Amino acid sequence: MITKETATDIALAYREVETAEALLKEITDAMDRREAPDLRDAFGRRHDGLQLGVPSGQNGHRLFNVPWSLAKPIIETHIATQKAQIQLLTNQALVEAGTLSALPLPPAAA
């Protein structure tokens, strides 16, 4: 049986991909029209870029107004990373379900 943790991790990775792809489309479409993306916060305020950071708290850190030109490759990399994670988790789920033997490790470098 697939563990709850593996199933949750797969669902969260898929959600990240969907969210990131939608954001990337908005940014790309606006940049193709040579416009700033019209993305607004919860209060309806428009911003000149995105925020990048660690959530709030004592160790929280944030960068404000990350330029769209930098946001695009960051989002593309995030999508690729999440898709790779989905593949790994899918293989793990197959092993947990008993439908696939554990994948062999690559041979050690000589």
One Martini backbone bead per residue (centre of mass of N, CA, C, O) as a GRO file, in nm:
protein
  110
    1MET     BB    1   0.099   0.035   0.020
    2ILE     BB    2   0.060   0.358   0.006
    3THR     BB    3   0.166   0.618   0.159
    4LYS     BB    4   0.062   0.910   0.282
    5GLU     BB    5   0.320   1.070   0.232
    6THR     BB    6   0.352   1.008  -0.068
    7ALA     BB    7   0.076   1.111  -0.162
    8THR     BB    8   0.113   1.400  -0.057
    9ASP     BB    9   0.373   1.470  -0.210
   10ILE     BB   10   0.249   1.441  -0.489
   11ALA     BB   11   0.022   1.650  -0.462
   12LEU     BB   12   0.206   1.894  -0.393
   13ALA     BB   13   0.375   1.887  -0.652
   14TYR     BB   14   0.141   1.929  -0.848
   15ARG     BB   15   0.053   2.201  -0.732
   16GLU     BB   16   0.317   2.350  -0.789
   17VAL     BB   17   0.310   2.318  -1.095
   18GLU     BB   18   0.039   2.455  -1.151
   19THR     BB   19   0.106   2.728  -1.021
   20ALA     BB   20   0.370   2.789  -1.179
   21GLU     BB   21   0.250   2.772  -1.467
   22ALA     BB   22   0.048   3.003  -1.434
   23LEU     BB   23   0.253   3.221  -1.361
   24LEU     BB   24   0.433   3.191  -1.610
   25LYS     BB   25   0.216   3.266  -1.814
   26GLU     BB   26   0.162   3.551  -1.717
   27ILE     BB   27   0.451   3.655  -1.751
   28THR     BB   28   0.499   3.580  -2.048
   29ASP     BB   29   0.261   3.731  -2.175
   30ALA     BB   30   0.347   4.013  -2.077
   31MET     BB   31   0.635   4.015  -2.197
   32ASP     BB   32   0.540   3.978  -2.495
   33ARG     BB   33   0.383   4.270  -2.461
   34ARG     BB   34   0.566   4.464  -2.294
   35GLU     BB   35   0.468   4.405  -1.994
   36ALA     BB   36   0.361   4.417  -1.684
   37PRO     BB   37   0.252   4.223  -1.466
   38ASP     BB   38  -0.090   4.174  -1.324
   39LEU     BB   39  -0.016   4.135  -1.004
   40ARG     BB   40  -0.193   4.075  -0.698
   41ASP     BB   41  -0.273   4.112  -0.394
   42ALA     BB   42  -0.506   4.077  -0.140
   43PHE     BB   43  -0.543   4.416  -0.173
   44GLY     BB   44  -0.489   4.493  -0.494
   45ARG     BB   45  -0.191   4.529  -0.523
   46ARG     BB   46   0.063   4.630  -0.721
   47HIS     BB   47   0.369   4.488  -0.851
   48ASP     BB   48   0.723   4.482  -0.967
   49GLY     BB   49   0.724   4.191  -0.829
   50LEU     BB   50   0.851   3.944  -0.637
   51GLN     BB   51   0.866   3.726  -0.371
   52LEU     BB   52   1.147   3.606  -0.172
   53GLY     BB   53   1.127   3.339   0.080
   54VAL     BB   54   1.087   3.303   0.419
   55PRO     BB   55   0.886   3.265   0.634
   56SER     BB   56   0.783   3.378   0.901
   57GLY     BB   57   0.983   3.479   1.171
   58GLN     BB   58   1.281   3.472   1.319
   59ASN     BB   59   1.398   3.334   1.028
   60GLY     BB   60   1.293   3.539   0.838
   61HIS     BB   61   1.308   3.599   0.476
   62ARG     BB   62   1.302   3.880   0.233
   63LEU     BB   63   1.239   3.959  -0.103
   64PHE     BB   64   1.172   4.240  -0.293
   65ASN     BB   65   1.113   4.291  -0.614
   66VAL     BB   66   1.158   4.066  -0.806
   67PRO     BB   67   1.234   4.046  -1.108
   68TRP     BB   68   1.087   3.911  -1.382
   69SER     BB   69   1.354   3.815  -1.520
   70LEU     BB   70   1.414   3.629  -1.262
   71ALA     BB   71   1.149   3.474  -1.209
   72LYS     BB   72   1.128   3.293  -1.456
   73PRO     BB   73   1.376   3.094  -1.407
   74ILE     BB   74   1.285   3.010  -1.127
   75ILE     BB   75   1.016   2.880  -1.210
   76GLU     BB   76   1.130   2.680  -1.417
   77THR     BB   77   1.306   2.529  -1.210
   78HIS     BB   78   1.079   2.448  -1.020
   79ILE     BB   79   0.924   2.275  -1.218
   80ALA     BB   80   1.150   2.071  -1.280
   81THR     BB   81   1.189   1.978  -0.987
   82GLN     BB   82   0.897   1.877  -0.937
   83LYS     BB   83   0.890   1.669  -1.168
   84ALA     BB   84   1.121   1.498  -1.055
   85GLN     BB   85   0.979   1.437  -0.787
   86ILE     BB   86   0.739   1.289  -0.908
   87GLN     BB   87   0.902   1.057  -1.028
   88LEU     BB   88   1.022   0.953  -0.764
   89LEU     BB   89   0.746   0.913  -0.617
   90THR     BB   90   0.627   0.715  -0.820
   91ASN     BB   91   0.836   0.496  -0.775
   92GLN     BB   92   0.781   0.468  -0.474
   93ALA     BB   93   0.482   0.387  -0.504
   94LEU     BB   94   0.536   0.126  -0.664
   95VAL     BB   95   0.696  -0.009  -0.444
   96GLU     BB   96   0.480   0.009  -0.218
   97ALA     BB   97   0.263  -0.152  -0.402
   98GLY     BB   98   0.436  -0.396  -0.548
   99THR     BB   99   0.491  -0.324  -0.880
  100LEU     BB  100   0.799  -0.255  -0.798
  101SER     BB  101   1.109  -0.272  -0.788
  102ALA     BB  102   1.370  -0.158  -0.681
  103LEU     BB  103   1.582   0.050  -0.799
  104PRO     BB  104   1.878   0.047  -0.914
  105LEU     BB  105   2.183   0.132  -0.852
  106PRO     BB  106   2.439   0.279  -0.954
  107PRO     BB  107   2.741   0.226  -1.026
  108ALA     BB  108   3.032   0.258  -0.902
  109ALA     BB  109   3.301   0.433  -0.922
  110ALA     BB  110   3.632   0.334  -1.029
   0.00000   0.00000   0.00000
